[in-house]
Structures are given as C-alpha cells and as structure tokens.
XYZ file of C-alpha atoms in Angstrom:
614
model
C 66.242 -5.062 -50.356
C 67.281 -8.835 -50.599
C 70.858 -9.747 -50.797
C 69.996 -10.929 -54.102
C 69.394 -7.182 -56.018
C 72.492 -5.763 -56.037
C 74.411 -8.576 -57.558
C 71.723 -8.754 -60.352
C 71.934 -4.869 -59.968
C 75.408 -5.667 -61.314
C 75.193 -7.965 -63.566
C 72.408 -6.464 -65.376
C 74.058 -3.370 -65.961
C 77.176 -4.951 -66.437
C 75.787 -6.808 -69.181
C 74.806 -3.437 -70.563
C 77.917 -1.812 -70.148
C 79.197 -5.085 -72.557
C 77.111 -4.632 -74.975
C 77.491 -0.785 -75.684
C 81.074 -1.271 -75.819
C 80.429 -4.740 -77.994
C 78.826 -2.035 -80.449
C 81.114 0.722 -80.161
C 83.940 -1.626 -81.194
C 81.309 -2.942 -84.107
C 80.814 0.941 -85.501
C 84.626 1.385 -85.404
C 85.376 -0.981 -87.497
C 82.286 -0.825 -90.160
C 83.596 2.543 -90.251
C 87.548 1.760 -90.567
C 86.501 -0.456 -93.381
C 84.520 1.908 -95.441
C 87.026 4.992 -95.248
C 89.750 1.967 -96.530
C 87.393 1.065 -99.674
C 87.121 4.866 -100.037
C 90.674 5.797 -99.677
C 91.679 2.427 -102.208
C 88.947 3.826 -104.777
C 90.352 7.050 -104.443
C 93.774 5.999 -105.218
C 93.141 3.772 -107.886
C 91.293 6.328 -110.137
C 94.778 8.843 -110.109
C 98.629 8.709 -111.499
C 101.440 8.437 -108.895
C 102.506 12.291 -107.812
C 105.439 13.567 -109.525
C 106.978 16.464 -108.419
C 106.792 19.137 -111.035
C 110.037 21.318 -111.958
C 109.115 24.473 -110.151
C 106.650 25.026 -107.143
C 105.319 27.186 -104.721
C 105.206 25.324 -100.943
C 101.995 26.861 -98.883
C 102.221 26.363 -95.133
C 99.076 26.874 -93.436
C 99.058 26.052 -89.776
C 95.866 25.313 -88.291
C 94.832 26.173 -84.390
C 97.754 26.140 -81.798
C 101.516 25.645 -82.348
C 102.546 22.592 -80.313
C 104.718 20.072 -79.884
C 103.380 17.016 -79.762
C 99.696 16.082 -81.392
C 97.264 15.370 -78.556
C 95.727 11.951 -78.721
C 92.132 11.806 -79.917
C 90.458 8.301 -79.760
C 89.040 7.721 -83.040
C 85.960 6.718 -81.681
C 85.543 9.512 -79.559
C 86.355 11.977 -81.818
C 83.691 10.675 -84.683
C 81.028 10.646 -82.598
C 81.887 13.700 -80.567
C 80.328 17.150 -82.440
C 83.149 19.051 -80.664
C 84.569 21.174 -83.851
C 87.128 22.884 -81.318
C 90.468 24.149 -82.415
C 92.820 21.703 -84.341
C 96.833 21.448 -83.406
C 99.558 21.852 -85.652
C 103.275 20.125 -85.069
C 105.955 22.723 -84.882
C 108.717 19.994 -86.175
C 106.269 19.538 -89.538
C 106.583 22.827 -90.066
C 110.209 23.105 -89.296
C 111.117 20.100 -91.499
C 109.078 21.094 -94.143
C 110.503 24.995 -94.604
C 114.262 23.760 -94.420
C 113.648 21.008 -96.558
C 112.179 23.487 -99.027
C 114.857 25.630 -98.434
C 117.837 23.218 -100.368
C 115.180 22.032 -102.647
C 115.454 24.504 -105.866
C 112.559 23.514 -107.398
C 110.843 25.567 -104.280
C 111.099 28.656 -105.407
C 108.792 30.615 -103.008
C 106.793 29.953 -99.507
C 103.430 30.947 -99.144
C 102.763 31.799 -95.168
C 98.676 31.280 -95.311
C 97.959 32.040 -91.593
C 94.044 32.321 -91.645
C 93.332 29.657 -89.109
C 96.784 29.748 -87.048
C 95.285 30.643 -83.388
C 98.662 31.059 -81.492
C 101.310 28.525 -79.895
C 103.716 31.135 -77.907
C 105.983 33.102 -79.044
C 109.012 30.685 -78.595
C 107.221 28.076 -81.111
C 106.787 31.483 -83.195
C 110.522 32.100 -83.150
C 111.231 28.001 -83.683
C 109.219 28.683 -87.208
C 110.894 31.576 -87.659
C 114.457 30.275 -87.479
C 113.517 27.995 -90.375
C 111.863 30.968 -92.064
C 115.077 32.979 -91.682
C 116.828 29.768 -93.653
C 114.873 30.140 -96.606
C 114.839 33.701 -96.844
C 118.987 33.090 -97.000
C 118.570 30.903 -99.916
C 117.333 33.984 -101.566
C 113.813 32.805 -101.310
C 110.665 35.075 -100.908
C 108.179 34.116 -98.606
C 104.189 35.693 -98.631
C 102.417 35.905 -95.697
C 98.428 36.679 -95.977
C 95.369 36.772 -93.628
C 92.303 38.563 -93.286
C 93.384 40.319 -90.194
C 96.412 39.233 -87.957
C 96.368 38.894 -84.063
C 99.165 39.336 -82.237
C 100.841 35.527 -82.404
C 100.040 34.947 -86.086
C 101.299 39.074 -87.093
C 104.674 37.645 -85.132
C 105.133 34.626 -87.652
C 103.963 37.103 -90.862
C 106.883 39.241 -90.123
C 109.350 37.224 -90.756
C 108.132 37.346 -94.696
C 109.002 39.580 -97.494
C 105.717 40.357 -98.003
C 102.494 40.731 -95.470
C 99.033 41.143 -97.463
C 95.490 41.723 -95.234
C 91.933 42.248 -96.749
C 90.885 45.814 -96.512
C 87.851 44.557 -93.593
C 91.160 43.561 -91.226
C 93.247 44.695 -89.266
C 96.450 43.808 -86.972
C 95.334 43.172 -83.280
C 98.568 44.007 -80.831
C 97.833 44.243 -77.240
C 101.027 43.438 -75.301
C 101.645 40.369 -72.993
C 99.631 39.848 -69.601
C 99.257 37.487 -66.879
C 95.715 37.956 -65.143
C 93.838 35.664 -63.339
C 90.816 34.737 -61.103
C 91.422 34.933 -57.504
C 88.826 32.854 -55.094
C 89.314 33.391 -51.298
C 86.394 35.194 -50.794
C 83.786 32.470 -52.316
C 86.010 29.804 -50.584
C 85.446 32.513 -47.236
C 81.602 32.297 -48.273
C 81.295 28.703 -48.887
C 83.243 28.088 -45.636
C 86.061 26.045 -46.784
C 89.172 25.440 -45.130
C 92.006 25.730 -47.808
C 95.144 23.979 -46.728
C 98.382 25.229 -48.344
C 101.867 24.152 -47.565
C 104.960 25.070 -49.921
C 108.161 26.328 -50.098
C 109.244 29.321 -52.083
C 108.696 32.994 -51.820
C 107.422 32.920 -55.637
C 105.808 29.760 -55.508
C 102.319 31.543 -56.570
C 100.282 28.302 -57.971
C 98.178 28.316 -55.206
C 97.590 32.335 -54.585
C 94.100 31.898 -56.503
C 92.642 30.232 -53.334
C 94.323 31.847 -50.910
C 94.214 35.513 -51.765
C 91.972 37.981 -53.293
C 94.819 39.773 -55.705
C 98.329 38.976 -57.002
C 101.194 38.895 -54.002
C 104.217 41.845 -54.516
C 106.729 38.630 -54.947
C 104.385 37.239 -58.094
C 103.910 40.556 -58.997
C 107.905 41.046 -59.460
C 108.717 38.293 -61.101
C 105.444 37.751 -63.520
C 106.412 41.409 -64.324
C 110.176 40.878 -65.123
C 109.531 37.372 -67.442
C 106.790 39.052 -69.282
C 108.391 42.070 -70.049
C 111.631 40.138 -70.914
C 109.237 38.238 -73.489
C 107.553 41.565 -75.358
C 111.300 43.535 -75.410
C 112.032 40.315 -77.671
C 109.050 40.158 -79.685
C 108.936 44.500 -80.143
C 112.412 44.646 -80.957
C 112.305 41.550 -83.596
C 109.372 42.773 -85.442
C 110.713 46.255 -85.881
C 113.493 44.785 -86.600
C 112.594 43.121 -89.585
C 109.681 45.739 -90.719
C 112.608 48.015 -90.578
C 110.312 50.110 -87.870
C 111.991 52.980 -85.451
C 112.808 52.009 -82.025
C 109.351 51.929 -79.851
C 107.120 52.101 -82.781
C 105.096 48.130 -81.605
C 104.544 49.802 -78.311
C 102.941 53.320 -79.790
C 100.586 51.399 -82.456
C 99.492 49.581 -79.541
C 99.611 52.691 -76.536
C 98.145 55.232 -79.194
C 95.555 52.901 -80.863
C 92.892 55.054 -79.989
C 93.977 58.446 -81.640
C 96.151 56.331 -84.708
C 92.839 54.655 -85.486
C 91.073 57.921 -85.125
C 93.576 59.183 -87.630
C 92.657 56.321 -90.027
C 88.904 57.109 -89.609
C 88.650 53.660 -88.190
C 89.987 52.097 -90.677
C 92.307 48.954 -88.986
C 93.979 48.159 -92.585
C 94.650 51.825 -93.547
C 96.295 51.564 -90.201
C 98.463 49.162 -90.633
C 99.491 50.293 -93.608
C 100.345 53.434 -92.676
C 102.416 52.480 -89.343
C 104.266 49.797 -91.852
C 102.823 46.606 -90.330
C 101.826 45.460 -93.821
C 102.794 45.969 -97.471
C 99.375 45.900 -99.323
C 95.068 45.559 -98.910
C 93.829 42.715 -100.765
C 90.238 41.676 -101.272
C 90.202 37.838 -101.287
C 89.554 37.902 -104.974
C 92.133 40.368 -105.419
C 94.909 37.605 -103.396
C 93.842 34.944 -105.311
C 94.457 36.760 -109.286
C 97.800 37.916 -107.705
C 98.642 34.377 -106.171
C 97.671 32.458 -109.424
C 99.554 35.288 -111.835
C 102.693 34.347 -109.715
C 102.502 30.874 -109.619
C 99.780 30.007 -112.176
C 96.232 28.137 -111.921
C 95.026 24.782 -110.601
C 92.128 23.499 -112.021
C 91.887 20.647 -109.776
C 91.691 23.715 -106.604
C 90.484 26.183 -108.360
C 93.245 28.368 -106.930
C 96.844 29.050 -107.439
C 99.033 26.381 -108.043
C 101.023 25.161 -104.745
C 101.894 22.129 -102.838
C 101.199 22.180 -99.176
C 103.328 21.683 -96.728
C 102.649 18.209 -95.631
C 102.261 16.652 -99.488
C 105.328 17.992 -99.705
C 107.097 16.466 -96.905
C 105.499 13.145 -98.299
C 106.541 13.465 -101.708
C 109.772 14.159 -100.884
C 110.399 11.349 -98.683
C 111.918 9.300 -100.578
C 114.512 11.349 -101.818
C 115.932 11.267 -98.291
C 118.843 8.642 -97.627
C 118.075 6.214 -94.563
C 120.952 6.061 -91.685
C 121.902 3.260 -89.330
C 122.671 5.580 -86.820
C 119.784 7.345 -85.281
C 119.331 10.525 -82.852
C 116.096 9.647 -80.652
C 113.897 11.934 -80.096
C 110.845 11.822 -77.138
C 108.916 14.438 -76.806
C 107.278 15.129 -73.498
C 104.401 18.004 -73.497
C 101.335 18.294 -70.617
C 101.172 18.544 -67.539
C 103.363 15.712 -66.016
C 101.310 13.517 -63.794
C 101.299 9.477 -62.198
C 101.098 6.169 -64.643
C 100.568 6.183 -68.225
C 99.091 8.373 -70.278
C 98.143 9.578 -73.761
C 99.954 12.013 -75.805
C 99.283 15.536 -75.034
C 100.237 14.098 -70.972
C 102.991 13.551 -69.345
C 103.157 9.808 -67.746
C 105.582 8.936 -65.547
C 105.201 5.533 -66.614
C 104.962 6.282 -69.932
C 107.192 8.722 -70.530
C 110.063 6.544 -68.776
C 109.153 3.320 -71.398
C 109.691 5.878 -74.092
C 113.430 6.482 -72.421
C 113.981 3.260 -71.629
C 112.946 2.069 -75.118
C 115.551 4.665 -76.631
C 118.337 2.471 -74.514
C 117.374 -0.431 -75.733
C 117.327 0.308 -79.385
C 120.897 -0.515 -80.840
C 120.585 1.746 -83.542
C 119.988 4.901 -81.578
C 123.215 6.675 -80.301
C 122.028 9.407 -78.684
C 118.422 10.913 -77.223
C 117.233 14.268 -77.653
C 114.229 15.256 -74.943
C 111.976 17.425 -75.647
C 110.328 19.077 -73.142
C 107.586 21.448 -73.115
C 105.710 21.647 -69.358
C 104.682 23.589 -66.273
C 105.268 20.709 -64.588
C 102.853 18.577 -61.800
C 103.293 16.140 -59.979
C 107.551 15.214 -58.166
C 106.843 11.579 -57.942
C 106.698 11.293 -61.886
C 109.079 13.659 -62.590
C 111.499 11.655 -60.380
C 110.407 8.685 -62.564
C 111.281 10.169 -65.791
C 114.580 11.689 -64.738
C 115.792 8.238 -63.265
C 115.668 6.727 -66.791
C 117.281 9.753 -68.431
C 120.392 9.119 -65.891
C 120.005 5.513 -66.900
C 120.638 6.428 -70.631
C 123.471 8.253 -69.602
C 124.746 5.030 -67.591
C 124.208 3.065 -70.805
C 126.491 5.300 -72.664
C 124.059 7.037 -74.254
C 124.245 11.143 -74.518
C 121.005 13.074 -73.265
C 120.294 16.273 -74.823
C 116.889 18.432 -73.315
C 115.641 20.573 -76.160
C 112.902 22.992 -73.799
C 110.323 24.136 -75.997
C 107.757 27.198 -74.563
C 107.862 26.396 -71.102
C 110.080 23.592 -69.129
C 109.242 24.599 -65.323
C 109.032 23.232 -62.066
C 108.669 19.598 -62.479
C 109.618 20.347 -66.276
C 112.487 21.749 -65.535
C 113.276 18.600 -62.500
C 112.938 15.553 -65.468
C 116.126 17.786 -66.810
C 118.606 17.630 -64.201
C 120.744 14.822 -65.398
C 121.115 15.172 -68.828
C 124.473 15.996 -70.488
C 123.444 19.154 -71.662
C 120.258 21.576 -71.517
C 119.343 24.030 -74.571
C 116.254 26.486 -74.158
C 115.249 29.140 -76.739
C 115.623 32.733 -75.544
C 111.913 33.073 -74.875
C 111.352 29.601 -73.208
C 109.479 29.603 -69.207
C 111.757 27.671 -67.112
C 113.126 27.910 -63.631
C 110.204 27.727 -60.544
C 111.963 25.581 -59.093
C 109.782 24.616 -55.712
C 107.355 22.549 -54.182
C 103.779 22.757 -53.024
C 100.751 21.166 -52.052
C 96.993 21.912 -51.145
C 93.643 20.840 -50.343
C 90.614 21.902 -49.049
C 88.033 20.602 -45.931
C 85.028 21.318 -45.585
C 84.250 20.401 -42.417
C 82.472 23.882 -41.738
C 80.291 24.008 -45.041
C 79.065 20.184 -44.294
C 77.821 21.228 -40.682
C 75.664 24.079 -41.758
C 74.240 21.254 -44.115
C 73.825 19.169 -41.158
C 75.904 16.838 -41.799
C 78.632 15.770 -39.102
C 81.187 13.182 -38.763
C 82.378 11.273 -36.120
C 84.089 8.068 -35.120
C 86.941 6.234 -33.769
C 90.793 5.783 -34.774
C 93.662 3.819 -33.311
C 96.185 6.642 -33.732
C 96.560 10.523 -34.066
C 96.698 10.362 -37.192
C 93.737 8.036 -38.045
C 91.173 9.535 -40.725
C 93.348 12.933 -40.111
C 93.143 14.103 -43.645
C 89.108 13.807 -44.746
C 87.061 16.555 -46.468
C 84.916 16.352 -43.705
C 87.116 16.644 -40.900
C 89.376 19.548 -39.449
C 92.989 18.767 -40.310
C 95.048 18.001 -36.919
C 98.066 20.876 -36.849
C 99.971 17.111 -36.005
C 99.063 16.167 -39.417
C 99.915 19.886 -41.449
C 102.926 19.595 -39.675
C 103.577 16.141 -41.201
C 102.887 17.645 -45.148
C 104.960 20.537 -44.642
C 107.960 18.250 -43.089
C 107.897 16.284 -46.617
C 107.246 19.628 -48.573
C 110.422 21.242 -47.240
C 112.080 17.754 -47.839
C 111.100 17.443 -51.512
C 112.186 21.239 -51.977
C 115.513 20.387 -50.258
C 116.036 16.904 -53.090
C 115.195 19.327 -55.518
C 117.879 22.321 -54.886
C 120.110 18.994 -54.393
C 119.709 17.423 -57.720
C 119.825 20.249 -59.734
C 123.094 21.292 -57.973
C 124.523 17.995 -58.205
C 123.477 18.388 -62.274
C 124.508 22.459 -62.653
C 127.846 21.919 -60.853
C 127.709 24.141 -58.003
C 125.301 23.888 -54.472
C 122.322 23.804 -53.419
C 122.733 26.850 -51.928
C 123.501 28.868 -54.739
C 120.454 27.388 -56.357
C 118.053 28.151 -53.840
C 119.323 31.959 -54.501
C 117.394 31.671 -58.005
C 114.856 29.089 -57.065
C 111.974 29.481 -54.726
C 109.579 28.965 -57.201
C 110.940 31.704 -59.422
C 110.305 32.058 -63.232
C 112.962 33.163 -66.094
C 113.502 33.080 -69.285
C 115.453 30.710 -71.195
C 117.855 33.887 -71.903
C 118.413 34.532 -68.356
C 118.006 31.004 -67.353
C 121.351 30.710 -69.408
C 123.130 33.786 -67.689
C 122.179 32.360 -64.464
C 123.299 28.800 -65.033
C 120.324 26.812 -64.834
C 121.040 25.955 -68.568
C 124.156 25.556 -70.836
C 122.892 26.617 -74.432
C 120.040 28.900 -76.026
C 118.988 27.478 -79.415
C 115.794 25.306 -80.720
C 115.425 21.574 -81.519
C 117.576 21.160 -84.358
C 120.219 22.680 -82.483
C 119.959 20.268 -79.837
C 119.796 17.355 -82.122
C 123.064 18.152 -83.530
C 124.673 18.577 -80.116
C 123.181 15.202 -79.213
C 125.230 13.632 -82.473
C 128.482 15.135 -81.801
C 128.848 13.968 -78.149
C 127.639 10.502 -79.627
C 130.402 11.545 -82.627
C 128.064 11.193 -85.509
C 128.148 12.625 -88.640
C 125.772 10.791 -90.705
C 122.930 10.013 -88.721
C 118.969 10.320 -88.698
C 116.431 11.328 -86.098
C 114.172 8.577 -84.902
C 111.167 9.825 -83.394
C 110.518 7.407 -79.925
C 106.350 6.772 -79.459
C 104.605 4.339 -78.012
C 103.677 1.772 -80.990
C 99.597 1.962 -82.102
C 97.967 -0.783 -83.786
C 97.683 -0.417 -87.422
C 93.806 0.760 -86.856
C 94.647 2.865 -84.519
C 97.638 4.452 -86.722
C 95.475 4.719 -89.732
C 92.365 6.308 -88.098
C 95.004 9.049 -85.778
C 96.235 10.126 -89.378
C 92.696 10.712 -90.502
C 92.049 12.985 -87.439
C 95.417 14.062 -86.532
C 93.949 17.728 -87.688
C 91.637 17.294 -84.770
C 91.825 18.541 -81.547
C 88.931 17.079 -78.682
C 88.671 19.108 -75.041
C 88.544 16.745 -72.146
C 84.635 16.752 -71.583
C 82.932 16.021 -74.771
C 79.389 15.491 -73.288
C 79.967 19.644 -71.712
C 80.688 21.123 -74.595
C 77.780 19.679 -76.483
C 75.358 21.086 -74.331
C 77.237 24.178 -72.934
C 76.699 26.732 -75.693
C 79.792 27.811 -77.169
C 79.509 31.307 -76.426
C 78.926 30.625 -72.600
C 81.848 27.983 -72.257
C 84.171 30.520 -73.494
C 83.339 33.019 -70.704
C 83.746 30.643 -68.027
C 86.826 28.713 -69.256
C 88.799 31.121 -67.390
C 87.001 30.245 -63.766
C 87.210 26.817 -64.571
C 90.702 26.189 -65.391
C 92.554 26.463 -62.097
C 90.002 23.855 -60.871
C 90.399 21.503 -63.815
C 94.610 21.641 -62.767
C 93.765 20.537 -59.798
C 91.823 17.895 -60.739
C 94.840 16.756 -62.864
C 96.870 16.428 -60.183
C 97.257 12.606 -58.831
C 100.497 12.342 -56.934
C 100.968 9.601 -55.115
C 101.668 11.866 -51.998
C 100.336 14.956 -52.725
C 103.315 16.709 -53.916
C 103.612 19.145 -56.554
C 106.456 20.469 -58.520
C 104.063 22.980 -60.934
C 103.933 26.231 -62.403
C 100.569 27.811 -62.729
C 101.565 30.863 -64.366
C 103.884 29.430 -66.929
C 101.445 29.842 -69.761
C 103.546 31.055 -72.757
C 102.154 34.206 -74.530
C-alpha cells in the first residue's frame, strides 16, 4: 500500500464522519422546531391555569428514586428505542408534599406508586419525612398499586390508607448482598489478576480474586444490612400498628400464610394488616372520583399532579437575595468532566467554585450520593470545598443513600456532615487492580519481547508479567494514599489518624452508627442540612439556588421534554440484546462495566463495590 491510501483512508472517512454528524445536528433541530410549533399551538388553543379552591395532589413517581436526573442527549435518546426505566428527583417530590402540606386548598395526597421501581430505602425515608409533614397538618394521604414490592410497600406505609387489586400482592423478601465471584474463569482463562489495597474490609476486588465472600466482608455486609431491615421492620409495623416481628414472619412463613390464604397474595395481605382494602381498577377509580369528583378532560378523578403543581404554584413563592447553594454530586466519581448522573472531578469542582463566586449565595449545601472511584478526583472536589470555606463561605454535606469511600473523602472539610440513619458511608480505604495476560496470549501464540532503558520500562503491559520491582512500586503509593486518607479525615473529625484507622479499613456503616462513631456530626435529610447551612451563614430569609452547569436554551428545552427518560450506557446492546436475556446477565456484567469506569490518573481507587443501597 502507497503512502498515499491511508491519508485518503482518512480523509474519506473523515469526510463521512462530517457529514453524519452535519445531519444529526440537521434532524435535531427540524425536530426542536416542530415540537416548538406544537407546544405554541397547544398553548394558544387553552386559558391560563388557575388553581381551583380545593384539590387533591397525586404523586406518582416513576422508575428509581434518585438524586440527580441523569443526562440523556436529546439526540440520543430520540433515536435510541431503549424504553428502559425512567428516574424520578427525590427533592421534586420533597418540595412538592411540603409545599402541599401549608397549602389548604390541598386537602388530600394521592400516593399512585404503580411504576415506582425502588431508590433505597434512605430516599424512601427522605419521602417519608415529608409524608409525615402532611399527615401532621391533619391531611390523609392514599396510597394504591396493583401489587407492592418491597421499596414501593415501604413508601405506601407511611399513608392512611393502602389499596391493592385483588390479582396483587405485597412482595417482602428481606435485604441481601450477593454477588458473582470469578477466580476460577480468570484461573481458566489464565489471567494474572493483580490486586494491591489496604484494608481488612476493603472487598471491591474479592469478585476476581476469590470464589466466595471473605469472613471480614461477611461481618460487616452482615452488620450494615441487618442495621438497614431492623429500621425498615420496625418503621412499618410501626405505623401499620403491627406486633413486634410480624415483617419478618409474613416474609419467614410465606409459604404456610399463603397456604392459609389458598394462594391468594391480596387475601394475604389483608389478613396480616399490610393493606386496608382489594380494589379492582374500576372499583379505585369510582372510589377516587366519588372523593374528589370527575375530570372530563382525564377521564379520571379530579387531581393535580405533583409537578403541575409545583409549577402553578411558583409564583406564589417570594424571591430572596440571599441564596443557600445547592450541588448535587451522584455517580461514581471519576477524572475530567462529566455529565450528570457522574461525578467529574473537573466538573464537579466548577460547580463549587461557581458557588464562591456567586455574590448572592451565602452558604453551599453538598449533596452527595456515591460509592466513590477514583482519589485523584475526589481530592479535586474536596480542594474547592476547603476553598469555599477559605472564602467565608459555610459547607454543609447532605449524604443521600450512600456517601463511601471516595464519597465519603470529597467530605472531609466541610463545616459540618449530616447523613440519614440508613445512609452507606464509611469504607474508608484504598485499592487498585489489573489484570495480565501474559499466560492466555502465549497459548494463543502470541509473545512479546523487546528492549527498555530501565527496570521499569514497559513493566506494566497486558502482555507482560508484572516485575515484583514494579507491584512493589503500586502498593508503596496504595499504602500512601490510605495513609492521606486516615490523615485528612482526622485532621476534619478532630481526633487522629489512628483512631480512624480503628473504624476504617475499608469498613461500611450506617449513617446511624457513622454518627455514634464520629465520622459524622448530624443524622437528618436535605432540608435539614440546608437549614444548618443558613444559620452558620446567619440567614433567616433566604432561598436555595440549585448550582448546574448552564445548557443552551435547546438543550434546556429538549432535557425537559425527556427528563422522564432514563438511557443505559450502550444503546446499540440493548437494541439487539433481547430484553429478557440482558436482564439475566446484567448481574455478570456489572463488576466489569465498574471497572471500565474507572480512569484514574494513577490507578488509584477510593470505591465501594458493595455500597448498593437496598
């Protein structure tokens, strides 16, 4: 081949790669425009809202509690046929519940929790609070479904009343942590895993490296999770005015209770006073519209949901000039910027450092809701919450289901850190791994060899065996990353590193014990935190001024078209991966896809593997 091909190699599919993106740009905006000539007409054929006297509010979350919305290009997401689960805000929710709650034309809540999938039970308990605030106002709420699993049942108790069709039933199973363990394909495939860490309960790496669970991730997997059910048992007998033990017998004696019922799941849970009443749909619907009447418009029973109330109620709320920020930083934490859903280092810190700059905000609320990933990053985003504090401006860390490992690191610094009773935090350590495959690539025949000036030279290929020189090297800066961390965190908790290393080494807790233990000051949920953040800034009238990096107006509109949406990382999979067969091998696939996340400048990894809320 001439020297000649590959440049026109280049340049002709260069010119390709132009014009594909030339038209993708094109369809975007054809497509921008039309929905904006549809949304005008839309508009201009009805009167402005006006909020009528008395209303019911429906809240109807939609696929998994979280945070933060992940980011969806538009373009991606209209010409993806990915119909995966969607992602409701917790703080929508939130808002919209306590704002209902002093609003006395809302008279009742309606909890419709058909397509909520889960989010943890400390999002659960976030929702709850609010829930708890409007059943004070002497407020009913309703809570209906079909049939309940165990995350969705958790948010239904908190009503007055729980309906299910007489086909459900209410799924409890307890709270596990199981996993895939891979050393014996890695044996078979004759793969060299590398692993270097410190911490006795530093388990993110066990799946390559053993066949079961270790006694020391055993122990403390056993004490978080069980810490996590006594709360959700005791909480939900609590309010279903249940005995003592009764969560764990529906669930331990399912077999002869159901027997009992003659199968029947709804008779069941019924009878062990889960739920108040069987409805058939149609039956729901009469009762629903002879409370709050009929709208002809829905053809069901007359209610404003959630988010058209939050809008048409906006502008009944009074604008501040001082402002509580609030960032919220959910994902995995990894190198350089990145979209929502991900934790940037880069990004994340131009979110702080664009809180500092703002005159108008006084203090800065983080949120943080992570397993962690990689130190570098963290270390990027903690720097600028120390700078806020050097700029005079109070840092509060709200931790949401799990702030761990390098989720927990970005918090050392701030002036105070509040975790619900059920958050993940703690595992504080450090690891990192990687595999050669020296051995696998020789039975292929395919060697390597060559020349280097030093030791060290090419030392750390996949196709080479890694020089003991070289492991030592890793595990030098792994021990001395571990060693910064017990050091900051003391320097941030008051006390030594000593003392922290006694409840570190990559160990789990929850937020409750986290608290007894000293590795946080307060237990309480966002809101909580945002008022602590305006009394050490001494503010009494002030608003909450959500920090995000600014989109362009397209960008903006189309995001609130598909902010329902929810898009998996690999689009062009899941299209021609049947549904039904993707779903049985998401669990072997995810421990590789975390890896694949993971982009460290050197390697190093502050993460929790098994922090995966229930």
């Amino acid at each position: 081949m001439s020297q000649a091909q590959p440049g026109f190699i280049r340049r002709f599919f260069g010119a390709i790669w132009g014009a594909i993106t030339w038209l993708r740009v094109a369809l975007l905006n054809i497509i921008f425009l039309v929905i904006v000539l549809a949304i005008i007409g839309a508009i201009s054929g009805h009167e402005p809202f006006v909020m009528p006297d008395k209303t019911a509010v429906r809240v109807a979350p939609q696929g998994f509690l979280v945070d933060q919305l992940t980011y969806v290009d538009p373009m991606s997401k209209i010409l993806s046929d990915d119909s995966g689960p969607t992602e409701t805000r917790v703080k929508v929710l939130v808002d919209a519940i306590n704002r209902a709650a002093k609003d006395d034309r809302v008279t009742t809540l309606v909890l419709d929790l058909n397509y909520l999938l889960g989010g943890g039970i400390s999002k659960m308990e976030e929702v709850g609070q609010a829930l708890d605030n409007f059943r004070e106002r002497e407020k009913p709420i309703i809570a209906y479904a079909d049939s309940f699993n165990q995350n969705t049942y958790y948010l239904a108790s908190f009503a007055d009343e729980i309906y299910i069709n007489p086909l459900g039933a209410v799924f409890l199973t307890g709270y596990g942590s199981y996993r895939n363990y891979f050393k014996d394909a890695i044996d078979k495939l004759e793969l060299d895993f590398h692993v270097f860490r410190v911490g006795e309960y530093k388990d993110f790496i066990e799946p390559y490296t053993r066949n079961d669970m270790s006694a020391a991730s055993r122990e403390h997997n056993s004490q978080w999770l069980h810490e996590l059910w006594s709360t959700y048992t005791s909480h939900v007998e609590e309010r279903r005015n249940l005995p003592v033990g009764a969560i764990n017998n529906y669930i331990n004696n399912a077999d002869a209770l159901l027997a009992d019922a003659q199968g029947n799941g709804a008779e069941l849970a019924l009878t062990s006073g889960l739920i108040d009443r069987k409805l058939t749909r149609v039956a729901l619907k009469n009762m629903l519209i002879e409370r709050f009447g009929y709208d002809e418009d829905q053809n069901d029973y007359r209610a404003l949901d959630a988010e058209h109330y939050l809008a048409a109620t906006e502008k009944e709320i009074t604008p501040f000039q001082d402002q509580v920020g609030l960032i919220v930083a959910s994902g995995t934490i990894v190198d350089g910027e990145q979209p929502a859903g991900t934790i940037g280092g880069d990004s994340t810190a131009k979110l702080l450092e664009m809180a500092r700059q703002d005159d108008a905000i006084k203090a800065v609320v983080l949120r943080v809701d992570s397993g962690g990933g990689s130190a570098f990053a963290s270390e990027v985003i903690r720097q600028q919450v120390v700078a806020l504090r050097e700029a005079g401006k109070p840092v509060v860390i709200s931790m949401g289901s799990v702030a761990a490992s390098g989720g927990y690191w970005i918090t050392a610094g701030a002036d105070q850190v509040w975790a619900t009773p059920t958050t993940i935090t703690g595992s504080i350590g450090v690891f990192g791994a990687f595999a050669t495959a020296q051995k696998t690539l020789n039975k292929l025949g395919i060697h390597t060899d060559g020349v280097g000036t030093t030791e060290l030279a090419g030392a750390i290929r996949i196709d080479r065996p890694l020089p003991e020189k070289a492991a030592q090297v890793i595990q030098m800066s792994i021990d001395h990353i571990y060693q910064e961390f017990l050091e900051l965190v003391a320097n941030a908790r008051g006390t030594t590193a000593d003392a922290i290393h006694q409840v570190a080494q990559g160990r789990v807790w929850t937020g409750a014990t986290a608290q007894e233990i000293g590795l946080v000051d307060q237990l309480g949920y966002l809101n909580d935190a945002i008022k602590a953040a305006a009394e050490l800034a001494q503010l009494s009238d002030y608003g909450v001024q959500e920090v995000v990096q600014p989109l362009s107006p397209g960008e903006q509109f189309m995001q609130s078209l598909l902010q329902d949406v929810r898009i998996g990382p690999s689009h062009l999979a899941n299209s021609l991966v049947p549904s039904s067969l993707r779903a049985t091998l998401a669990p072997l696939v995810q421990p590789f896809a975390l890896l694949d996340q993971m982009n460290d400048p050197r390697g190093l990894y502050v993460r929790c593997n098994e922090c995966i809320a229930p």
